PDB file of C-alpha atoms in Angstrom:
ATOM      1  CA  MET N 501       2.573 203.470-152.982  1.00  0.00           C
ATOM      2  CA  LYS N 502       0.333 206.313-154.043  1.00  0.00           C
ATOM      3  CA  PHE N 503      -2.876 206.103-155.701  1.00  0.00           C
ATOM      4  CA  GLY N 504      -4.498 208.605-158.227  1.00  0.00           C
ATOM      5  CA  LEU N 505      -7.904 208.839-159.773  1.00  0.00           C
ATOM      6  CA  ILE N 506      -7.905 208.971-163.494  1.00  0.00           C
ATOM      7  CA  SER N 507     -10.389 209.950-166.110  1.00  0.00           C
ATOM      8  CA  ALA N 508     -12.035 212.143-163.397  1.00  0.00           C
ATOM      9  CA  ASN N 509     -13.512 214.660-165.958  1.00  0.00           C
ATOM     10  CA  LEU N 510     -15.733 212.119-167.544  1.00  0.00           C
ATOM     11  CA  MET N 511     -19.564 211.538-167.708  1.00  0.00           C
ATOM     12  CA  GLY N 512     -21.474 213.075-164.762  1.00  0.00           C
ATOM     13  CA  ASN N 513     -18.442 215.005-163.570  1.00  0.00           C
ATOM     14  CA  VAL N 514     -18.759 217.604-166.348  1.00  0.00           C
ATOM     15  CA  GLU N 515     -21.314 219.391-164.148  1.00  0.00           C
ATOM     16  CA  GLY N 516     -20.261 221.722-161.516  1.00  0.00           C
ATOM     17  CA  ALA N 517     -21.740 220.041-158.340  1.00  0.00           C
ATOM     18  CA  ALA N 518     -20.361 216.701-159.452  1.00  0.00           C
ATOM     19  CA  ALA N 519     -17.067 217.777-160.295  1.00  0.00           C
ATOM     20  CA  LEU N 520     -16.817 219.458-156.896  1.00  0.00           C
ATOM     21  CA  GLU N 521     -17.930 216.335-155.168  1.00  0.00           C
ATOM     22  CA  THR N 522     -15.447 214.195-156.985  1.00  0.00           C
ATOM     23  CA  ALA N 523     -12.433 216.390-156.342  1.00  0.00           C
ATOM     24  CA  GLN N 524     -13.129 217.205-152.647  1.00  0.00           C
ATOM     25  CA  THR N 525     -14.044 213.469-151.865  1.00  0.00           C
ATOM     26  CA  ALA N 526     -10.787 212.233-153.709  1.00  0.00           C
ATOM     27  CA  GLU N 527      -8.803 214.521-151.682  1.00  0.00           C
ATOM     28  CA  GLU N 528     -10.590 213.847-148.397  1.00  0.00           C
ATOM     29  CA  VAL N 529     -10.155 210.018-148.663  1.00  0.00           C
ATOM     30  CA  GLY N 530      -6.458 210.256-149.370  1.00  0.00           C
ATOM     31  CA  PHE N 531      -5.880 210.210-153.164  1.00  0.00           C
ATOM     32  CA  ASP N 532      -2.792 211.679-154.086  1.00  0.00           C
ATOM     33  CA  SER N 533      -3.649 212.896-157.491  1.00  0.00           C
ATOM     34  CA  LEU N 534      -6.651 213.675-159.641  1.00  0.00           C
ATOM     35  CA  TRP N 535      -6.235 213.031-163.607  1.00  0.00           C
ATOM     36  CA  ALA N 536      -8.171 214.550-166.536  1.00  0.00           C
ATOM     37  CA  ILE N 537      -8.172 213.031-169.845  1.00  0.00           C
ATOM     38  CA  GLU N 538      -8.205 214.857-173.398  1.00  0.00           C
ATOM     39  CA  HIS N 539      -9.988 214.604-176.717  1.00  0.00           C
ATOM     40  CA  ALA N 540     -10.926 217.901-178.441  1.00  0.00           C
ATOM     41  CA  VAL N 541     -13.231 216.018-180.710  1.00  0.00           C
ATOM     42  CA  VAL N 542     -14.116 212.392-181.443  1.00  0.00           C
ATOM     43  CA  PRO N 543     -15.016 211.843-185.084  1.00  0.00           C
ATOM     44  CA  LYS N 544     -18.285 209.994-185.548  1.00  0.00           C
ATOM     45  CA  SER N 545     -16.445 207.403-187.748  1.00  0.00           C
ATOM     46  CA  TYR N 546     -12.687 206.476-187.577  1.00  0.00           C
ATOM     47  CA  SER N 547     -10.503 203.649-188.600  1.00  0.00           C
ATOM     48  CA  SER N 548      -7.684 204.376-186.248  1.00  0.00           C
ATOM     49  CA  THR N 549      -7.435 201.773-183.540  1.00  0.00           C
ATOM     50  CA  TYR N 550      -7.527 202.757-179.863  1.00  0.00           C
ATOM     51  CA  PRO N 551      -4.528 201.043-178.329  1.00  0.00           C
ATOM     52  CA  TYR N 552      -5.823 200.681-174.748  1.00  0.00           C
ATOM     53  CA  ASP N 553      -8.853 198.452-175.403  1.00  0.00           C
ATOM     54  CA  GLU N 554      -9.262 195.072-177.124  1.00  0.00           C
ATOM     55  CA  GLY N 555     -12.279 196.456-179.181  1.00  0.00           C
ATOM     56  CA  GLY N 556      -9.908 199.274-180.577  1.00  0.00           C
ATOM     57  CA  LYS N 557     -12.519 201.952-179.864  1.00  0.00           C
ATOM     58  CA  LEU N 558     -12.455 204.779-177.479  1.00  0.00           C
ATOM     59  CA  PHE N 559     -15.000 204.793-174.570  1.00  0.00           C
ATOM     60  CA  LYS N 560     -15.994 201.256-175.854  1.00  0.00           C
ATOM     61  CA  GLY N 561     -17.388 202.992-179.038  1.00  0.00           C
ATOM     62  CA  ALA N 562     -19.411 205.554-177.112  1.00  0.00           C
ATOM     63  CA  SER N 563     -18.034 208.517-179.132  1.00  0.00           C
ATOM     64  CA  GLN N 564     -20.566 210.948-177.565  1.00  0.00           C
ATOM     65  CA  LEU N 565     -19.530 210.333-174.126  1.00  0.00           C
ATOM     66  CA  ASP N 566     -19.153 213.569-172.231  1.00  0.00           C
ATOM     67  CA  HIS N 567     -15.611 214.594-171.055  1.00  0.00           C
ATOM     68  CA  ALA N 568     -14.844 218.255-170.138  1.00  0.00           C
ATOM     69  CA  ASP N 569     -11.693 220.149-171.210  1.00  0.00           C
ATOM     70  CA  PRO N 570      -8.813 218.917-168.938  1.00  0.00           C
ATOM     71  CA  LEU N 571      -7.346 222.108-167.948  1.00  0.00           C
ATOM     72  CA  ILE N 572     -10.661 224.000-167.504  1.00  0.00           C
ATOM     73  CA  TRP N 573     -11.762 220.947-165.307  1.00  0.00           C
ATOM     74  CA  LEU N 574      -8.490 220.819-163.348  1.00  0.00           C
ATOM     75  CA  ALA N 575      -8.767 224.661-162.649  1.00  0.00           C
ATOM     76  CA  PHE N 576     -12.189 224.156-161.315  1.00  0.00           C
ATOM     77  CA  ALA N 577     -10.914 221.212-159.176  1.00  0.00           C
ATOM     78  CA  ALA N 578      -7.866 223.449-158.037  1.00  0.00           C
ATOM     79  CA  ALA N 579     -10.390 226.096-156.573  1.00  0.00           C
ATOM     80  CA  VAL N 580     -12.081 223.370-154.339  1.00  0.00           C
ATOM     81  CA  THR N 581      -9.162 221.600-153.025  1.00  0.00           C
ATOM     82  CA  THR N 582      -5.901 222.418-151.283  1.00  0.00           C
ATOM     83  CA  ARG N 583      -3.620 219.183-151.381  1.00  0.00           C
ATOM     84  CA  ILE N 584      -4.381 216.770-154.103  1.00  0.00           C
ATOM     85  CA  ARG N 585      -2.223 217.105-157.272  1.00  0.00           C
ATOM     86  CA  LEU N 586      -3.818 217.763-160.562  1.00  0.00           C
ATOM     87  CA  ALA N 587      -2.651 216.025-163.612  1.00  0.00           C
ATOM     88  CA  THR N 588      -3.483 215.716-167.293  1.00  0.00           C
ATOM     89  CA  GLY N 589      -3.537 212.004-168.248  1.00  0.00           C
ATOM     90  CA  ILE N 590      -2.807 212.829-171.055  1.00  0.00           C
ATOM     91  CA  LEU N 591      -2.951 216.107-172.958  1.00  0.00           C
ATOM     92  CA  ILE N 592      -2.380 215.591-176.593  1.00  0.00           C
ATOM     93  CA  LEU N 593       0.566 217.886-176.974  1.00  0.00           C
ATOM     94  CA  PRO N 594       1.174 218.167-180.723  1.00  0.00           C
ATOM     95  CA  GLN N 595      -2.522 219.353-181.115  1.00  0.00           C
ATOM     96  CA  ARG N 596      -1.747 222.357-179.077  1.00  0.00           C
ATOM     97  CA  ASN N 597      -0.157 225.747-179.760  1.00  0.00           C
ATOM     98  CA  PRO N 598       2.723 225.780-177.383  1.00  0.00           C
ATOM     99  CA  LEU N 599       2.834 229.576-176.748  1.00  0.00           C
ATOM    100  CA  ILE N 600      -0.756 229.434-175.630  1.00  0.00           C
ATOM    101  CA  LEU N 601      -0.384 226.312-173.785  1.00  0.00           C
ATOM    102  CA  ALA N 602       2.539 227.598-171.838  1.00  0.00           C
ATOM    103  CA  LYS N 603       0.450 230.525-170.551  1.00  0.00           C
ATOM    104  CA  GLU N 604      -2.532 228.149-169.747  1.00  0.00           C
ATOM    105  CA  ILE N 605      -0.347 225.687-167.786  1.00  0.00           C
ATOM    106  CA  ALA N 606       1.689 228.480-165.861  1.00  0.00           C
ATOM    107  CA  SER N 607      -1.771 230.103-164.935  1.00  0.00           C
ATOM    108  CA  LEU N 608      -3.010 226.727-163.780  1.00  0.00           C
ATOM    109  CA  ASP N 609       0.168 226.049-161.755  1.00  0.00           C
ATOM    110  CA  ARG N 610       0.106 229.468-160.140  1.00  0.00           C
ATOM    111  CA  LEU N 611      -3.647 229.279-159.258  1.00  0.00           C
ATOM    112  CA  CYS N 612      -3.402 225.663-157.768  1.00  0.00           C
ATOM    113  CA  GLY N 613      -0.176 226.574-155.771  1.00  0.00           C
ATOM    114  CA  GLY N 614       2.209 224.492-157.656  1.00  0.00           C
ATOM    115  CA  ARG N 615       0.179 221.299-157.695  1.00  0.00           C
ATOM    116  CA  PHE N 616       0.015 220.637-161.270  1.00  0.00           C
ATOM    117  CA  ASP N 617       1.573 217.603-163.281  1.00  0.00           C
ATOM    118  CA  PHE N 618       1.865 217.755-166.969  1.00  0.00           C
ATOM    119  CA  GLY N 619       1.081 214.509-168.513  1.00  0.00           C
ATOM    120  CA  ILE N 620       1.612 214.293-172.256  1.00  0.00           C
ATOM    121  CA  GLY N 621       1.000 212.027-175.134  1.00  0.00           C
ATOM    122  CA  VAL N 622       1.328 212.170-178.933  1.00  0.00           C
ATOM    123  CA  GLY N 623      -2.164 210.843-179.904  1.00  0.00           C
ATOM    124  CA  TRP N 624      -3.377 207.985-181.754  1.00  0.00           C
ATOM    125  CA  LEU N 625      -6.510 209.234-183.441  1.00  0.00           C
ATOM    126  CA  ARG N 626      -5.555 210.275-186.993  1.00  0.00           C
ATOM    127  CA  GLU N 627      -9.158 211.422-187.821  1.00  0.00           C
ATOM    128  CA  GLU N 628      -9.064 213.800-184.842  1.00  0.00           C
ATOM    129  CA  PHE N 629      -5.926 215.431-186.040  1.00  0.00           C
ATOM    130  CA  GLU N 630      -7.409 215.769-189.496  1.00  0.00           C
ATOM    131  CA  ALA N 631     -10.559 217.618-188.052  1.00  0.00           C
ATOM    132  CA  LEU N 632      -8.225 219.987-186.149  1.00  0.00           C
ATOM    133  CA  GLY N 633      -6.059 220.719-189.148  1.00  0.00           C
ATOM    134  CA  VAL N 634      -2.924 219.380-187.378  1.00  0.00           C
ATOM    135  CA  PRO N 635      -0.374 217.063-189.324  1.00  0.00           C
ATOM    136  CA  PHE N 636      -0.620 213.511-187.738  1.00  0.00           C
ATOM    137  CA  ASP N 637       2.578 212.356-189.319  1.00  0.00           C
ATOM    138  CA  ARG N 638       5.822 213.420-187.273  1.00  0.00           C
ATOM    139  CA  ARG N 639       3.679 214.147-184.282  1.00  0.00           C
ATOM    140  CA  GLY N 640       6.396 212.705-182.121  1.00  0.00           C
ATOM    141  CA  ALA N 641       8.992 215.112-183.367  1.00  0.00           C
ATOM    142  CA  ARG N 642       6.471 217.900-182.936  1.00  0.00           C
ATOM    143  CA  THR N 643       5.798 216.939-179.381  1.00  0.00           C
ATOM    144  CA  ASP N 644       9.566 216.749-178.541  1.00  0.00           C
ATOM    145  CA  GLU N 645      10.038 220.264-180.030  1.00  0.00           C
ATOM    146  CA  TYR N 646       6.925 221.571-178.225  1.00  0.00           C
ATOM    147  CA  LEU N 647       8.330 220.369-174.909  1.00  0.00           C
ATOM    148  CA  ALA N 648      11.557 222.313-175.579  1.00  0.00           C
ATOM    149  CA  ALA N 649       9.682 225.369-176.477  1.00  0.00           C
ATOM    150  CA  LEU N 650       7.491 225.167-173.148  1.00  0.00           C
ATOM    151  CA  ARG N 651      10.494 224.841-171.110  1.00  0.00           C
ATOM    152  CA  VAL N 652      11.964 227.985-172.531  1.00  0.00           C
ATOM    153  CA  LEU N 653       8.747 229.970-172.279  1.00  0.00           C
ATOM    154  CA  TRP N 654       8.292 228.874-168.625  1.00  0.00           C
ATOM    155  CA  SER N 655      11.862 229.638-167.468  1.00  0.00           C
ATOM    156  CA  GLU N 656      13.220 232.583-169.539  1.00  0.00           C
ATOM    157  CA  GLU N 657      12.320 236.167-169.172  1.00  0.00           C
ATOM    158  CA  GLU N 658      12.884 236.912-172.677  1.00  0.00           C
ATOM    159  CA  ALA N 659      11.821 233.527-174.336  1.00  0.00           C
ATOM    160  CA  GLU N 660      13.157 232.947-177.801  1.00  0.00           C
ATOM    161  CA  PHE N 661      12.979 229.673-179.758  1.00  0.00           C
ATOM    162  CA  HIS N 662      13.725 228.792-183.407  1.00  0.00           C
ATOM    163  CA  GLY N 663      12.941 225.108-184.401  1.00  0.00           C
ATOM    164  CA  GLU N 664      11.237 223.202-187.303  1.00  0.00           C
ATOM    165  CA  PHE N 665       7.747 223.385-185.660  1.00  0.00           C
ATOM    166  CA  VAL N 666       7.989 226.480-183.282  1.00  0.00           C
ATOM    167  CA  ASP N 667       9.717 229.592-184.142  1.00  0.00           C
ATOM    168  CA  PHE N 668       9.610 232.946-182.318  1.00  0.00           C
ATOM    169  CA  ASP N 669      11.683 235.894-181.574  1.00  0.00           C
ATOM    170  CA  PRO N 670      12.106 237.070-178.006  1.00  0.00           C
ATOM    171  CA  VAL N 671       8.843 237.191-176.178  1.00  0.00           C
ATOM    172  CA  TYR N 672       7.481 237.743-172.697  1.00  0.00           C
ATOM    173  CA  SER N 673       5.352 234.800-171.538  1.00  0.00           C
ATOM    174  CA  GLN N 674       3.802 235.593-168.035  1.00  0.00           C
ATOM    175  CA  PRO N 675       3.109 234.306-165.502  1.00  0.00           C
ATOM    176  CA  LYS N 676       5.902 231.881-164.869  1.00  0.00           C
ATOM    177  CA  PRO N 677       4.830 228.663-163.135  1.00  0.00           C
ATOM    178  CA  ILE N 678       5.423 228.183-159.535  1.00  0.00           C
ATOM    179  CA  GLN N 679       7.252 224.813-160.102  1.00  0.00           C
ATOM    180  CA  GLN N 680      10.627 225.181-161.861  1.00  0.00           C
ATOM    181  CA  PRO N 681      10.504 222.826-163.792  1.00  0.00           C
ATOM    182  CA  VAL N 682       6.860 221.784-164.183  1.00  0.00           C
ATOM    183  CA  PRO N 683       6.951 217.926-163.941  1.00  0.00           C
ATOM    184  CA  ILE N 684       6.635 216.175-167.344  1.00  0.00           C
ATOM    185  CA  LEU N 685       4.712 212.961-167.228  1.00  0.00           C
ATOM    186  CA  VAL N 686       5.081 210.832-170.400  1.00  0.00           C
ATOM    187  CA  GLY N 687       2.331 208.538-171.296  1.00  0.00           C
ATOM    188  CA  GLY N 688       2.299 205.665-173.786  1.00  0.00           C
ATOM    189  CA  HIS N 689       3.591 202.117-174.021  1.00  0.00           C
ATOM    190  CA  SER N 690       5.834 202.035-177.004  1.00  0.00           C
ATOM    191  CA  ASP N 691       9.547 202.108-176.995  1.00  0.00           C
ATOM    192  CA  ARG N 692       9.547 205.590-178.546  1.00  0.00           C
ATOM    193  CA  ALA N 693       7.423 206.725-175.421  1.00  0.00           C
ATOM    194  CA  ALA N 694      10.010 205.200-173.234  1.00  0.00           C
ATOM    195  CA  ARG N 695      12.871 206.912-174.885  1.00  0.00           C
ATOM    196  CA  ARG N 696      11.014 210.356-174.618  1.00  0.00           C
ATOM    197  CA  ALA N 697      10.416 209.731-170.918  1.00  0.00           C
ATOM    198  CA  GLY N 698      13.944 208.744-170.461  1.00  0.00           C
ATOM    199  CA  GLU N 699      15.355 211.801-172.408  1.00  0.00           C
ATOM    200  CA  LEU N 700      12.769 214.487-171.573  1.00  0.00           C
ATOM    201  CA  GLY N 701      10.486 213.307-168.803  1.00  0.00           C
ATOM    202  CA  ASP N 702      10.312 213.104-165.018  1.00  0.00           C
ATOM    203  CA  VAL N 703       7.791 210.333-164.837  1.00  0.00           C
ATOM    204  CA  PHE N 704       6.856 207.522-167.349  1.00  0.00           C
ATOM    205  CA  PHE N 705       3.393 206.051-166.967  1.00  0.00           C
ATOM    206  CA  PRO N 706       2.363 203.345-169.505  1.00  0.00           C
ATOM    207  CA  ALA N 707      -1.354 202.070-169.150  1.00  0.00           C
ATOM    208  CA  GLU N 708      -1.904 198.822-167.305  1.00  0.00           C
ATOM    209  CA  ARG N 709       0.170 195.890-168.895  1.00  0.00           C
ATOM    210  CA  PRO N 710       1.526 192.520-167.708  1.00  0.00           C
ATOM    211  CA  ALA N 711       4.318 193.028-165.060  1.00  0.00           C
ATOM    212  CA  GLU N 712       6.973 191.557-167.626  1.00  0.00           C
ATOM    213  CA  VAL N 713       6.020 194.077-170.226  1.00  0.00           C
ATOM    214  CA  LEU N 714       6.197 196.944-167.789  1.00  0.00           C
ATOM    215  CA  GLY N 715       9.447 195.771-166.521  1.00  0.00           C
ATOM    216  CA  GLU N 716      10.851 195.794-170.123  1.00  0.00           C
ATOM    217  CA  LEU N 717       9.447 199.250-170.553  1.00  0.00           C
ATOM    218  CA  PHE N 718      10.979 200.534-167.319  1.00  0.00           C
ATOM    219  CA  ASP N 719      14.409 199.044-168.202  1.00  0.00           C
ATOM    220  CA  SER N 720      14.335 200.851-171.545  1.00  0.00           C
ATOM    221  CA  VAL N 721      13.468 204.153-169.876  1.00  0.00           C
ATOM    222  CA  ARG N 722      16.335 203.913-167.563  1.00  0.00           C
ATOM    223  CA  ARG N 723      18.760 202.829-170.361  1.00  0.00           C
ATOM    224  CA  TYR N 724      17.505 205.916-172.526  1.00  0.00           C
ATOM    225  CA  ALA N 725      17.962 208.245-169.448  1.00  0.00           C
ATOM    226  CA  GLU N 726      21.484 207.120-168.849  1.00  0.00           C
ATOM    227  CA  ALA N 727      22.497 207.421-172.451  1.00  0.00           C
ATOM    228  CA  ALA N 728      21.167 211.045-172.352  1.00  0.00           C
ATOM    229  CA  GLY N 729      23.462 211.689-169.394  1.00  0.00           C
ATOM    230  CA  ARG N 730      20.446 211.863-166.932  1.00  0.00           C
ATOM    231  CA  ASP N 731      20.139 210.009-163.617  1.00  0.00           C
ATOM    232  CA  PRO N 732      17.909 207.034-164.269  1.00  0.00           C
ATOM    233  CA  ASP N 733      16.963 206.646-160.574  1.00  0.00           C
ATOM    234  CA  ALA N 734      15.453 210.149-160.545  1.00  0.00           C
ATOM    235  CA  LEU N 735      12.845 209.098-162.938  1.00  0.00           C
ATOM    236  CA  GLN N 736       9.595 207.811-161.337  1.00  0.00           C
ATOM    237  CA  MET N 737       7.414 204.927-162.784  1.00  0.00           C
ATOM    238  CA  TRP N 738       3.675 204.949-162.599  1.00  0.00           C
ATOM    239  CA  THR N 739       0.779 203.092-164.330  1.00  0.00           C
ATOM    240  CA  THR N 740      -2.895 202.485-164.288  1.00  0.00           C
ATOM    241  CA  GLY N 741      -5.181 199.889-163.124  1.00  0.00           C
ATOM    242  CA  ALA N 742      -3.851 197.062-160.685  1.00  0.00           C
ATOM    243  CA  THR N 743      -7.070 196.093-159.201  1.00  0.00           C
ATOM    244  CA  ASP N 744      -5.678 192.629-158.554  1.00  0.00           C
ATOM    245  CA  ARG N 745      -3.602 192.593-155.392  1.00  0.00           C
ATOM    246  CA  SER N 746      -0.983 190.209-156.856  1.00  0.00           C
ATOM    247  CA  HIS N 747      -0.306 192.336-159.734  1.00  0.00           C
ATOM    248  CA  LEU N 748       0.048 195.305-157.395  1.00  0.00           C
ATOM    249  CA  ASP N 749       2.680 193.378-155.420  1.00  0.00           C
ATOM    250  CA  GLN N 750       4.376 192.929-158.667  1.00  0.00           C
ATOM    251  CA  LEU N 751       4.223 196.598-159.463  1.00  0.00           C
ATOM    252  CA  VAL N 752       6.032 197.290-156.068  1.00  0.00           C
ATOM    253  CA  GLU N 753       8.765 195.017-157.047  1.00  0.00           C
ATOM    254  CA  LEU N 754       9.173 196.867-160.363  1.00  0.00           C
ATOM    255  CA  GLY N 755       9.554 200.094-158.455  1.00  0.00           C
ATOM    256  CA  VAL N 756       6.081 201.690-159.331  1.00  0.00           C
ATOM    257  CA  SER N 757       5.451 204.432-156.959  1.00  0.00           C
ATOM    258  CA  GLN N 758       2.031 205.446-158.156  1.00  0.00           C
ATOM    259  CA  VAL N 759      -1.044 203.661-159.588  1.00  0.00           C
ATOM    260  CA  MET N 760      -4.036 205.407-161.161  1.00  0.00           C
ATOM    261  CA  VAL N 761      -7.230 203.804-160.760  1.00  0.00           C
ATOM    262  CA  PRO N 762     -10.539 204.553-162.838  1.00  0.00           C
ATOM    263  CA  GLY N 763     -12.908 207.178-161.685  1.00  0.00           C
ATOM    264  CA  ARG N 764     -16.329 206.538-160.579  1.00  0.00           C
ATOM    265  CA  ARG N 765     -19.866 208.350-160.862  1.00  0.00           C
ATOM    266  CA  PRO N 766     -20.527 210.784-157.984  1.00  0.00           C
ATOM    267  CA  ALA N 767     -23.233 208.650-156.358  1.00  0.00           C
ATOM    268  CA  GLN N 768     -20.487 206.056-156.003  1.00  0.00           C
ATOM    269  CA  LEU N 769     -17.844 208.142-154.483  1.00  0.00           C
ATOM    270  CA  GLY N 770     -18.257 207.427-150.711  1.00  0.00           C
ATOM    271  CA  ASP N 771     -18.281 203.625-150.675  1.00  0.00           C
ATOM    272  CA  THR N 772     -16.029 203.189-153.654  1.00  0.00           C
ATOM    273  CA  TYR N 773     -13.093 205.404-152.828  1.00  0.00           C
ATOM    274  CA  GLU N 774     -12.965 204.191-149.381  1.00  0.00           C
ATOM    275  CA  GLN N 775     -13.009 200.465-150.533  1.00  0.00           C
ATOM    276  CA  ILE N 776     -10.206 201.104-153.028  1.00  0.00           C
ATOM    277  CA  LEU N 777      -8.110 202.604-150.259  1.00  0.00           C
ATOM    278  CA  ALA N 778      -8.937 199.664-147.879  1.00  0.00           C
ATOM    279  CA  ASP N 779      -7.921 197.277-150.450  1.00  0.00           C
ATOM    280  CA  TYR N 780      -4.651 198.800-151.024  1.00  0.00           C
ATOM    281  CA  ALA N 781      -3.962 200.294-147.535  1.00  0.00           C
ATOM    282  CA  ASP N 782      -0.942 197.998-146.761  1.00  0.00           C
ATOM    283  CA  ALA N 783       0.571 198.239-150.206  1.00  0.00           C
TER     284      ALA N 783
END
């Protein structure tokens, strides 16, 4: 079992010294990965329901909570680390221009020596999409097509793509990422997310759920992978949370190979990270 540190780009970690301390300490004590979240903007008022909290509000309703841009934050972390993997968890793919994003991710993967994991989601906050001028409806179909376009841009010397949402004649998109292919980590807890992971992803990582719910989702991912002609055993299953040891044991039984635990403020780094690893050392 491996462990990652999620939401590392929140709160005090938007400052350079704190971000440096977070990234380096996480690597030193043994975390396998460092994760950055994304919201370009958070509307002052919204009716959309945040699906990962009982209250239905992002950051417990603290809409002004600092959170740095994930790719910029991870590039900073890349410069002060050498081993730890760097992941978006998640980047809201349908809000991004895929041609610009292809260059950003390829550049980051080159700068960090091939340590980048591309975690994606479709987004849930309609009002954020509206503020950005991006259609909220059919964002899933847009996401799937963007993934296809990104893979073309990352792999082909003269990249060309003609789809419903992305359409361009041959272009040169340089540099190419070190990793061929860049790992695609699909977030979400719906059947549609499970299908996307099975058909297009390398990793599926729903947020923390009861073991029986996760087991059903993981079974769905494997069925979708097999139906798509892919090897279901090649897909990895990750999740978040698991502070309860009995739940962690259940995750091991389900085949989960990495768990992401919440980040902490810089002042808590030393004691907190070491205690987390001590608690999970024999998992």
